Amino acid sequence: MKKQTLLQAGILMIAIVFHFRAMAQQPVPVASNLTDVTVFLNGALVSREGSVSLEPGTREVFFSGLPAEINAQSVQVQGTGNITILSVNYQINYLKSPEENQQIKLLKDSLQLLQNMVNLKKSALTVCDEEEAFLKSNRSIGGTNTGVNIADLKAADEFIRARFAETGRLRISLSKEISDLNEKITRISNQLNNLSNLNQPTGEVRVKIMCPSKTKASLRLSYLVKNASWTPEYDLRAEDPSKPVELVYKGSIVQNTGEDWNNVHLTLSTGNPSLGGAKPELNIWFLDFYYPQPARILKSAETEAVPETSEMVIENDEIVARGYGTRHRLTGTEPAVTGSSYAEFSENQTMALYSINLPATVPSDGKPQLVEIRKEKPEAMFIHYAAPKLDPDAFLVARITGWEKLNLLPGNANVFFEGTYTGQSYLNPGAMGDTLDVSLGRDKGINLRRERIKEFTSRQSLGSSRKDTRGFEITLRNNKKVPVSLILQDQIPVPVNKDISVDPVEISGGNLEKQTGKITWNVKLAPSESKTLRLVYEVKYPKNRQVILE
């Protein structure tokens, strides 16, 4: 008996040892929270921090519930404490789905509430059915020996009619309410189907750590994710030509990474990791004679390949081939404090960074979130611009200088003048000159009129040539109480054929740019002043050819 007891105790001790050894070998989860997010023009760098208690020896810990679209090469883990990080591995867990965000939880709660209301309405309909059945089964009045009292029959008839009418009205009302509730349920269900991530996998990062003694380690995990980006947007505000303009720089952030960024330190970067950082290398350029290949026509159900003709021409004593490749033709179908007050701007050799010093939240729903990141008051000069050939109105323009110091990116700009939205423009730093011209809208205080002059509208034949003459008169008037400076532009045609010549006859002192045919007048108008400008030009071309003029 004593030997049996000792044997059982030994077996129990061995089981306990193996149990704790197995427990020690199991991966330890790290409870982490999002702390920092740097959003690039394409992608985002996400950082998490967490701590874990470790026993002596080599242990494996893991971060779970991460996005599945992580760039595995970007995963980094840093730690503090008496530990040594041996390896870091990223993997996909197809058995665990991402946690539901707040929006999905609210939608599910709303769906459950609506379904409970439908069930209550259906229960009330069942009560109506049972009441009607009860009334139908108890229509007989009196007995077989006593007969029917007329007063009792009349009262019973009125009662039954009133109850049937009441249950009928209640049935119609309940059916309408059930129909409305089912419609709401359908809409919420469709929205849940779009947002639901129940069948999506998650990512895991497993870290192997060696620690000589029992310790509590702090770990920081960072990784690059897809499905996140930001684009610049601008607000350009001008209150009065005597005051400086205000340029508000905003970032429109969109992310659908599978995890919400709640109360994180947010930074916007002008970098783009997806472009890569490898410098280009030039390969040897071999040159040989050109041998044209016979044209082939390839047809398929989706596209029709149409070979482009190659034209051999001589330019500067060299043979040049023009037109290569194949064209495919498709055959199918009081001012408050704003966010920029808490944003810091920094710049390194390759990118600009905008750090938001307020906790930010960006849910993973694919909807843009606007963040104000910078506010500037650049120097600007206000002028008026008009092109009466295209539009009969004059436009007030803010001509901004020093814009190259603002680190602008291409983006849409909402324009406000005197507190009123006047339209949208597009800022493209790559296409700008020394100044940035932004239209602030139409100014009805300046009248413009462009009319054809009849005596200068003629056609003459001169031997083998023909000469057409066109003339226009442009009238300007300043109806404002202040003087204005106006840049007025018109144009004459630019010939692309040597047999066509265009000669300006009268341009009223305007400046002609021969390469573009544009004529520019810098006009100053005093209050209530009017001026008239003339534009006359002649076009000569062969008599047997045609040209299209105004």
Coordinates of C-alpha atoms in Angstrom, one line a residue:
M1 CA 0.0 0.0 0.0
K2 CA 2.9 2.3 0.9
K3 CA 4.7 1.5 -2.4
Q4 CA 1.5 2.3 -4.3
T5 CA 1.1 5.6 -2.6
L6 CA 4.8 6.6 -3.4
L7 CA 4.3 5.5 -7.0
Q8 CA 1.2 7.7 -7.4
A9 CA 3.0 10.7 -5.8
G10 CA 5.9 10.2 -8.2
I11 CA 3.7 10.1 -11.2
L12 CA 1.9 13.3 -10.0
M13 CA 5.3 15.1 -9.5
I14 CA 6.4 14.1 -13.0
A15 CA 3.1 15.3 -14.5
I16 CA 3.5 18.6 -12.7
V17 CA 7.0 19.1 -14.0
F18 CA 6.0 18.3 -17.5
H19 CA 3.0 20.6 -17.2
F20 CA 5.1 23.6 -16.1
R21 CA 7.8 22.8 -18.7
A22 CA 5.1 22.8 -21.4
M23 CA 3.7 26.0 -20.0
A24 CA 7.2 27.6 -20.1
Q25 CA 7.6 26.5 -23.7
Q26 CA 4.3 28.0 -24.9
P27 CA 4.5 31.4 -26.7
V28 CA 3.6 34.3 -24.5
P29 CA 1.2 36.9 -25.9
V30 CA 2.2 40.6 -25.7
A31 CA -0.6 43.0 -24.8
S32 CA 0.2 46.1 -26.9
N33 CA -1.3 49.4 -27.8
L34 CA -0.9 51.6 -30.9
T35 CA 1.2 54.7 -30.0
D36 CA 2.6 56.3 -33.2
V37 CA 1.6 56.3 -36.9
T38 CA 3.6 57.9 -39.7
V39 CA 1.4 58.2 -42.8
F40 CA 3.2 58.4 -46.2
L41 CA 1.8 59.3 -49.6
N42 CA 1.3 55.6 -50.0
G43 CA 1.4 53.4 -46.9
A44 CA 1.9 54.0 -43.2
L45 CA 4.5 53.1 -40.6
V46 CA 2.7 51.8 -37.4
S47 CA 4.3 51.5 -34.0
R48 CA 3.0 49.5 -31.0
E49 CA 4.3 49.2 -27.4
G50 CA 3.7 46.5 -24.9
S51 CA 5.4 44.7 -21.9
V52 CA 5.6 41.0 -21.0
S53 CA 7.0 39.1 -17.9
L54 CA 9.5 36.4 -18.8
E55 CA 11.1 33.5 -17.0
P56 CA 14.8 32.7 -17.4
G57 CA 15.8 31.0 -20.6
T58 CA 14.8 31.3 -24.2
R59 CA 11.2 32.3 -24.7
E60 CA 8.9 33.1 -27.6
V61 CA 6.5 36.0 -27.4
F62 CA 4.0 37.1 -30.1
F63 CA 1.9 40.2 -31.1
S64 CA -1.4 39.1 -32.5
G65 CA -4.4 40.7 -34.2
L66 CA -2.2 42.7 -36.6
P67 CA -3.2 43.6 -40.1
A68 CA -2.7 40.9 -42.7
E69 CA -1.3 43.4 -45.3
I70 CA 2.1 44.0 -43.5
N71 CA 5.3 44.4 -45.4
A72 CA 7.3 41.5 -43.8
Q73 CA 10.6 43.1 -44.6
S74 CA 9.7 46.2 -42.7
V75 CA 9.0 44.5 -39.3
Q76 CA 11.2 45.7 -36.5
V77 CA 11.2 44.9 -32.8
Q78 CA 13.1 46.9 -30.1
G79 CA 13.3 46.1 -26.5
T80 CA 14.4 47.4 -23.1
G81 CA 15.4 45.3 -20.1
N82 CA 17.8 42.4 -19.5
I83 CA 17.0 40.6 -22.7
T84 CA 18.5 39.6 -26.0
I85 CA 16.2 39.5 -29.1
L86 CA 17.2 36.4 -31.2
S87 CA 14.8 36.5 -34.1
V88 CA 11.7 38.2 -35.4
N89 CA 9.2 36.4 -37.8
Y90 CA 6.0 37.6 -39.3
Q91 CA 3.2 35.2 -40.3
I92 CA -0.5 35.0 -41.2
N93 CA -3.1 33.6 -38.8
Y94 CA -6.1 32.3 -40.8
L95 CA -7.9 31.1 -37.7
K96 CA -8.3 34.5 -36.0
S97 CA -10.2 37.4 -37.5
P98 CA -9.6 41.1 -36.6
E99 CA -11.4 42.6 -33.7
E100 CA -14.6 44.5 -34.6
N101 CA -14.3 48.2 -34.6
Q102 CA -16.7 50.6 -32.9
Q103 CA -18.7 51.3 -36.0
I104 CA -19.4 47.6 -36.6
K105 CA -20.4 47.1 -32.9
L106 CA -22.8 50.0 -33.1
L107 CA -24.3 48.6 -36.3
K108 CA -24.8 45.2 -34.8
D109 CA -26.4 46.7 -31.7
S110 CA -28.8 48.6 -33.9
L111 CA -29.6 45.5 -36.0
Q112 CA -30.4 43.5 -32.8
L113 CA -32.6 46.3 -31.5
L114 CA -34.5 46.5 -34.8
Q115 CA -35.0 42.7 -34.9
N116 CA -36.4 42.7 -31.4
M117 CA -38.8 45.5 -32.4
V118 CA -39.9 43.4 -35.4
N119 CA -40.5 40.4 -33.1
L120 CA -42.7 42.5 -30.8
K121 CA -44.7 43.8 -33.7
K122 CA -45.2 40.2 -35.0
S123 CA -46.4 39.1 -31.5
A124 CA -49.0 41.9 -31.6
L125 CA -50.2 40.7 -35.0
T126 CA -50.6 37.2 -33.5
V127 CA -52.7 38.6 -30.8
C128 CA -54.9 40.3 -33.4
D129 CA -55.3 36.9 -35.2
E130 CA -56.3 35.2 -32.0
E131 CA -58.8 37.9 -31.1
E132 CA -60.5 37.7 -34.5
A133 CA -60.6 33.9 -34.3
F134 CA -62.2 34.1 -30.9
L135 CA -64.8 36.6 -32.1
K136 CA -65.7 34.4 -35.1
S137 CA -66.2 31.3 -32.9
N138 CA -68.5 33.1 -30.4
R139 CA -71.0 34.7 -32.8
S140 CA -74.1 32.7 -31.6
I141 CA -76.3 34.6 -29.2
G142 CA -78.8 33.0 -26.7
G143 CA -79.7 29.3 -26.4
T144 CA -81.8 26.8 -28.3
N145 CA -84.8 27.2 -25.9
T146 CA -84.7 30.9 -24.9
G147 CA -84.2 32.4 -28.4
V148 CA -82.5 35.7 -29.2
N149 CA -83.2 39.0 -27.7
I150 CA -83.1 41.8 -30.3
A151 CA -81.3 44.2 -28.0
D152 CA -78.7 41.6 -27.1
L153 CA -78.2 40.8 -30.8
K154 CA -77.8 44.5 -31.7
A155 CA -75.3 45.1 -28.9
A156 CA -73.3 42.0 -29.8
D157 CA -73.2 43.0 -33.4
E158 CA -72.0 46.4 -32.6
F159 CA -69.3 45.0 -30.3
I160 CA -68.1 42.5 -32.8
R161 CA -68.0 45.1 -35.6
A162 CA -66.1 47.5 -33.5
R163 CA -63.5 44.9 -32.4
F164 CA -63.0 43.7 -36.0
A165 CA -62.6 47.3 -37.2
E166 CA -60.1 48.0 -34.4
T167 CA -58.0 44.8 -35.0
G168 CA -58.1 45.6 -38.8
R169 CA -56.7 49.1 -38.2
L170 CA -54.1 47.7 -35.8
R171 CA -53.1 45.0 -38.3
I172 CA -52.5 47.6 -41.1
S173 CA -50.5 49.8 -38.7
L174 CA -48.4 46.9 -37.5
S175 CA -47.7 45.6 -41.0
K176 CA -46.5 49.1 -42.1
E177 CA -44.2 49.3 -39.1
I178 CA -42.8 45.8 -39.7
S179 CA -42.1 46.7 -43.4
D180 CA -40.3 49.9 -42.4
L181 CA -38.2 48.1 -39.8
N182 CA -37.3 45.4 -42.3
E183 CA -36.2 48.0 -44.7
K184 CA -33.9 49.5 -42.1
I185 CA -32.6 46.0 -41.2
T186 CA -31.7 45.4 -44.9
R187 CA -29.8 48.7 -45.1
I188 CA -27.8 48.0 -41.9
S189 CA -27.1 44.4 -43.0
N190 CA -25.8 45.6 -46.4
Q191 CA -23.5 48.1 -44.6
L192 CA -22.3 45.4 -42.2
N193 CA -21.5 43.1 -45.2
N194 CA -19.3 45.9 -46.6
L195 CA -17.5 46.5 -43.3
S196 CA -17.4 43.0 -41.9
N197 CA -14.0 41.4 -41.5
L198 CA -15.0 38.1 -39.9
N199 CA -13.5 36.0 -42.7
Q200 CA -10.3 38.0 -43.0
P201 CA -7.1 36.6 -41.6
T202 CA -4.8 38.5 -39.2
G203 CA -1.1 39.0 -38.9
E204 CA 1.2 37.8 -36.1
V205 CA 4.8 38.8 -35.2
R206 CA 6.7 36.1 -33.2
V207 CA 9.8 37.2 -31.3
K208 CA 12.3 34.8 -29.8
I209 CA 14.0 36.3 -26.7
M210 CA 16.7 35.1 -24.4
C211 CA 16.8 36.4 -20.8
P212 CA 19.3 35.3 -18.1
S213 CA 16.9 36.0 -15.2
K214 CA 13.2 36.7 -14.5
T215 CA 12.4 40.1 -16.0
K216 CA 9.7 42.3 -17.3
A217 CA 10.6 43.4 -20.8
S218 CA 9.2 46.4 -22.7
L219 CA 8.9 45.9 -26.5
R220 CA 8.3 48.3 -29.4
L221 CA 7.0 46.8 -32.6
S222 CA 6.9 48.8 -35.9
Y223 CA 5.8 47.7 -39.4
L224 CA 4.7 49.2 -42.7
V225 CA 1.2 48.6 -43.9
K226 CA -0.6 49.1 -47.2
N227 CA -4.1 50.5 -47.7
A228 CA -3.2 53.9 -46.1
S229 CA -2.3 57.2 -47.6
W230 CA -2.7 60.9 -47.3
T231 CA -3.2 63.7 -49.9
P232 CA -2.7 67.4 -49.5
E233 CA -5.6 69.8 -49.7
Y234 CA -5.5 73.6 -49.3
D235 CA -7.8 76.4 -48.3
L236 CA -6.8 79.8 -49.7
R237 CA -8.5 82.7 -48.0
A238 CA -8.4 86.4 -48.9
E239 CA -10.5 88.9 -47.0
D240 CA -9.4 92.2 -48.7
P241 CA -6.8 93.2 -51.3
S242 CA -5.2 95.3 -48.7
K243 CA -4.6 92.3 -46.4
P244 CA -2.4 89.2 -46.9
V245 CA -3.8 86.0 -48.0
E246 CA -4.0 82.9 -45.8
L247 CA -2.9 79.5 -47.0
V248 CA -4.1 76.6 -44.9
Y249 CA -2.4 73.3 -45.5
K250 CA -4.5 70.2 -44.8
G251 CA -4.0 66.5 -45.0
S252 CA -6.8 64.1 -46.1
I253 CA -6.0 60.7 -44.5
V254 CA -7.5 57.5 -45.6
Q255 CA -6.9 54.1 -44.1
N256 CA -8.4 50.7 -44.5
T257 CA -5.7 48.6 -42.9
G258 CA -8.0 46.5 -40.7
E259 CA -7.1 48.2 -37.4
D260 CA -8.3 51.5 -36.0
W261 CA -5.8 54.1 -35.1
N262 CA -7.2 55.3 -31.7
N263 CA -5.6 58.3 -29.9
V264 CA -2.2 57.9 -31.6
H265 CA 0.6 60.4 -32.2
L266 CA 0.2 61.1 -35.9
T267 CA 2.8 62.3 -38.4
L268 CA 2.3 63.0 -42.1
S269 CA 5.3 62.4 -44.3
T270 CA 5.9 63.5 -48.0
G271 CA 7.9 60.3 -48.5
N272 CA 6.7 57.3 -50.5
P273 CA 8.3 54.0 -49.5
S274 CA 6.5 52.2 -52.4
L275 CA 8.7 53.9 -54.9
G276 CA 11.8 52.2 -53.6
G277 CA 15.1 53.8 -52.9
A278 CA 17.5 52.1 -55.4
K279 CA 19.2 54.5 -57.7
P280 CA 18.8 53.9 -61.5
E281 CA 21.5 52.3 -63.5
L282 CA 22.1 53.1 -67.2
N283 CA 22.7 50.1 -69.5
I284 CA 24.7 50.2 -72.7
W285 CA 22.8 51.7 -75.6
F286 CA 23.5 49.8 -78.8
L287 CA 22.8 51.5 -82.1
D288 CA 22.3 49.8 -85.4
F289 CA 20.5 50.4 -88.7
Y290 CA 16.7 50.3 -88.8
Y291 CA 15.1 47.5 -90.8
P292 CA 11.3 48.0 -91.0
Q293 CA 9.2 44.9 -90.5
P294 CA 6.2 44.0 -92.6
A295 CA 2.9 45.1 -90.9
R296 CA 0.8 42.5 -89.3
I297 CA -2.8 42.8 -88.2
L298 CA -3.8 40.9 -85.0
K299 CA -7.4 40.5 -84.0
S300 CA -8.9 39.2 -80.8
A301 CA -12.4 39.2 -79.2
E302 CA -11.4 42.0 -76.8
T303 CA -9.0 44.2 -78.8
E304 CA -8.1 45.0 -82.3
A305 CA -4.4 45.7 -83.0
V306 CA -3.9 48.4 -85.6
P307 CA -0.3 48.8 -86.6
E308 CA 0.9 52.4 -86.8
T309 CA 2.8 53.4 -90.0
S310 CA 6.5 54.2 -89.6
E311 CA 7.6 57.2 -91.5
M312 CA 11.3 57.6 -92.5
V313 CA 12.3 61.3 -92.8
I314 CA 15.6 63.1 -93.1
E315 CA 16.4 65.6 -90.3
N316 CA 19.8 67.4 -90.2
D317 CA 21.3 64.8 -92.6
E318 CA 20.1 62.0 -90.4
I319 CA 17.5 59.3 -91.1
V320 CA 14.9 59.3 -88.3
A321 CA 12.1 56.7 -87.9
R322 CA 8.8 58.2 -86.6
G323 CA 5.9 56.2 -85.4
Y324 CA 6.5 52.9 -83.7
G325 CA 4.5 50.4 -81.8
T326 CA 0.9 49.3 -82.0
R327 CA -2.2 51.1 -81.1
H328 CA -4.9 49.0 -79.4
R329 CA -8.4 50.1 -80.0
L330 CA -10.9 48.7 -77.5
T331 CA -14.0 47.2 -78.9
G332 CA -15.9 46.9 -75.5
T333 CA -17.2 49.5 -73.3
E334 CA -13.9 84.9 -34.4
P335 CA -11.3 82.5 -35.3
A336 CA -10.9 79.5 -33.1
V337 CA -7.7 77.6 -32.4
T338 CA -7.2 75.1 -35.3
G339 CA -5.2 71.9 -35.7
S340 CA -2.3 73.7 -37.3
S341 CA -1.5 75.3 -33.9
Y342 CA -0.5 71.9 -32.7
A343 CA 1.4 70.7 -35.7
E344 CA 5.2 70.9 -36.0
F345 CA 7.0 71.0 -39.3
S346 CA 10.4 69.4 -39.9
E347 CA 12.5 68.6 -42.9
N348 CA 15.3 66.2 -43.7
Q349 CA 17.2 65.6 -46.9
T350 CA 14.6 63.5 -48.6
M351 CA 11.2 64.4 -47.1
A352 CA 9.1 66.8 -45.1
L353 CA 7.3 65.8 -41.9
Y354 CA 4.3 67.2 -40.2
S355 CA 3.9 66.1 -36.6
I356 CA 0.4 66.5 -35.0
N357 CA 0.9 67.1 -31.2
L358 CA -2.8 66.2 -30.4
P359 CA -4.0 62.6 -30.1
A360 CA -5.6 61.6 -33.3
T361 CA -8.1 58.9 -34.2
V362 CA -8.5 57.5 -37.7
P363 CA -10.9 54.5 -38.1
S364 CA -10.2 51.8 -40.6
D365 CA -13.3 52.6 -42.7
G366 CA -11.8 54.0 -45.9
K367 CA -13.3 57.4 -45.2
P368 CA -11.1 60.6 -45.5
Q369 CA -10.2 62.4 -42.3
L370 CA -9.1 66.0 -42.6
V371 CA -6.2 67.2 -40.4
E372 CA -5.0 70.8 -40.5
I373 CA -1.2 70.7 -40.4
R374 CA 0.1 74.2 -41.4
K375 CA -1.0 77.8 -41.8
E376 CA 1.0 80.4 -43.7
K377 CA 0.4 84.0 -44.8
P378 CA 2.6 84.4 -47.9
E379 CA 3.1 87.7 -49.7
A380 CA 0.6 88.4 -52.4
M381 CA -0.3 91.1 -55.0
F382 CA -3.9 91.4 -56.2
I383 CA -4.5 92.0 -59.9
H384 CA -7.4 91.5 -62.3
Y385 CA -7.2 89.2 -65.3
A386 CA -9.5 89.0 -68.4
A387 CA -9.6 87.0 -71.6
P388 CA -12.8 88.4 -73.3
K389 CA -12.4 86.0 -76.2
L390 CA -13.2 83.1 -73.7
D391 CA -15.2 84.8 -70.9
P392 CA -16.9 88.2 -70.7
D393 CA -16.0 88.7 -67.0
A394 CA -12.9 89.9 -65.3
F395 CA -11.3 87.8 -62.5
L396 CA -9.6 88.9 -59.3
V397 CA -6.3 87.1 -59.0
A398 CA -4.0 86.8 -56.0
R399 CA -0.4 86.6 -57.3
I400 CA 1.6 84.8 -54.5
T401 CA 5.4 85.1 -54.3
G402 CA 7.8 83.0 -52.3
W403 CA 5.6 79.9 -52.6
E404 CA 8.7 77.7 -53.2
K405 CA 9.5 78.0 -49.5
L406 CA 6.2 76.4 -48.4
N407 CA 7.0 72.8 -49.5
L408 CA 3.8 72.5 -51.4
L409 CA 2.6 69.2 -53.0
P410 CA 0.1 69.0 -55.9
G411 CA -3.4 69.1 -54.6
N412 CA -6.9 70.8 -54.8
A413 CA -7.4 74.2 -53.2
N414 CA -10.7 75.6 -52.0
V415 CA -10.7 79.3 -52.6
F416 CA -12.5 81.8 -50.3
F417 CA -12.8 85.5 -50.8
E418 CA -14.4 87.8 -48.2
G419 CA -15.7 84.7 -46.4
T420 CA -17.5 83.3 -49.5
Y421 CA -16.5 80.1 -51.3
T422 CA -15.7 81.1 -54.9
G423 CA -14.6 77.8 -56.3
Q424 CA -11.8 75.2 -56.5
S425 CA -8.4 75.5 -58.0
Y426 CA -5.5 73.1 -58.3
L427 CA -2.0 73.8 -57.0
N428 CA 0.7 72.1 -59.0
P429 CA 4.2 73.2 -57.9
G430 CA 5.8 71.4 -60.8
A431 CA 4.1 73.7 -63.3
M432 CA 4.5 77.0 -61.4
G433 CA 6.9 79.9 -62.3
D434 CA 8.2 82.6 -60.0
T435 CA 4.7 83.4 -58.8
L436 CA 1.6 81.4 -58.0
D437 CA -1.6 82.9 -59.5
V438 CA -4.9 81.9 -57.8
S439 CA -8.2 83.1 -59.1
L440 CA -10.5 84.5 -56.4
G441 CA -13.5 84.6 -58.6
R442 CA -15.4 87.0 -61.0
D443 CA -15.5 90.7 -60.4
K444 CA -18.6 92.2 -61.8
G445 CA -17.3 95.7 -61.1
I446 CA -15.4 95.7 -64.4
N447 CA -17.3 95.5 -67.7
L448 CA -15.8 94.0 -70.8
R449 CA -17.1 93.8 -74.4
R450 CA -15.4 92.3 -77.4
E451 CA -17.0 93.0 -80.8
R452 CA -16.0 92.3 -84.4
I453 CA -15.1 95.3 -86.5
K454 CA -17.0 95.0 -89.8
E455 CA -14.7 97.1 -91.9
F456 CA -11.8 94.8 -90.9
T457 CA -13.6 91.6 -91.8
S458 CA -12.7 90.9 -95.4
R459 CA -11.3 88.5 -97.9
Q460 CA -9.1 89.4 -100.9
S461 CA -7.5 87.4 -103.7
L462 CA -4.0 88.3 -104.8
G463 CA -2.8 86.1 -107.7
S464 CA -2.4 82.6 -106.3
S465 CA -2.9 83.7 -102.7
R466 CA -5.8 84.8 -100.6
K467 CA -5.7 87.3 -97.7
D468 CA -8.3 87.3 -94.9
T469 CA -8.5 90.2 -92.4
R470 CA -10.1 90.0 -89.0
G471 CA -10.5 92.9 -86.6
F472 CA -11.9 93.2 -83.0
E473 CA -12.6 96.0 -80.6
I474 CA -12.3 95.5 -76.9
T475 CA -14.0 98.0 -74.6
L476 CA -13.2 98.1 -70.8
R477 CA -14.9 100.1 -68.1
N478 CA -14.1 100.3 -64.3
N479 CA -17.3 100.7 -62.3
K480 CA -15.5 100.4 -59.0
K481 CA -14.6 103.3 -56.6
V482 CA -10.9 102.3 -56.6
P483 CA -8.4 102.1 -59.4
V484 CA -7.6 98.6 -60.8
S485 CA -4.8 97.0 -62.7
L486 CA -5.9 94.6 -65.4
I487 CA -4.0 92.0 -67.4
L488 CA -5.9 91.5 -70.6
Q489 CA -5.1 88.8 -73.0
D490 CA -6.2 87.9 -76.6
Q491 CA -4.5 86.0 -79.4
I492 CA -3.8 85.6 -83.0
P493 CA -3.3 82.3 -84.8
V494 CA 0.1 80.6 -85.0
P495 CA 0.7 79.0 -88.4
V496 CA 2.2 75.5 -88.5
N497 CA 2.5 75.4 -92.3
K498 CA 5.1 77.5 -94.2
D499 CA 2.5 78.4 -96.8
I500 CA 0.4 80.2 -94.2
S501 CA 1.5 83.6 -92.8
V502 CA -0.1 85.7 -90.0
D503 CA 0.7 89.4 -89.6
P504 CA -0.5 91.6 -86.8
V505 CA -1.9 94.9 -88.2
E506 CA -2.9 96.6 -85.0
I507 CA -2.6 95.5 -81.4
S508 CA -3.0 98.9 -79.6
G509 CA 0.4 98.7 -77.8
G510 CA 0.0 95.1 -76.6
N511 CA 2.9 92.7 -76.2
L512 CA 2.9 89.9 -78.7
E513 CA 4.5 86.6 -77.9
K514 CA 5.2 85.1 -81.3
Q515 CA 5.7 81.5 -80.2
T516 CA 2.2 81.3 -78.7
G517 CA 0.3 84.1 -80.5
K518 CA -0.8 85.6 -77.2
I519 CA -1.1 89.3 -76.9
T520 CA -1.0 90.9 -73.4
W521 CA -2.1 94.4 -72.3
N522 CA -1.3 95.8 -68.9
V523 CA -4.2 98.2 -68.4
K524 CA -4.7 100.6 -65.5
L525 CA -8.2 102.0 -65.1
A526 CA -9.2 104.8 -62.8
P527 CA -12.6 104.8 -61.1
S528 CA -15.3 105.1 -63.8
E529 CA -12.7 105.2 -66.6
S530 CA -13.2 103.4 -70.0
K531 CA -10.7 102.3 -72.6
T532 CA -10.9 100.8 -76.0
L533 CA -8.3 98.4 -77.6
R534 CA -8.1 97.1 -81.1
L535 CA -6.8 93.8 -82.4
V536 CA -6.5 93.5 -86.2
Y537 CA -4.5 90.8 -88.1
E538 CA -4.1 89.4 -91.6
V539 CA -3.8 85.8 -92.8
K540 CA -2.3 84.9 -96.2
Y541 CA -2.5 81.4 -97.6
P542 CA -2.8 79.6 -101.1
K543 CA -5.9 80.3 -103.0
N544 CA -6.7 76.6 -103.5
R545 CA -6.6 75.9 -99.7
Q546 CA -8.9 76.7 -96.8
V547 CA -8.3 77.9 -93.2
I548 CA -10.8 78.4 -90.4
L549 CA -10.8 81.7 -88.7
E550 CA -13.1 83.5 -86.2

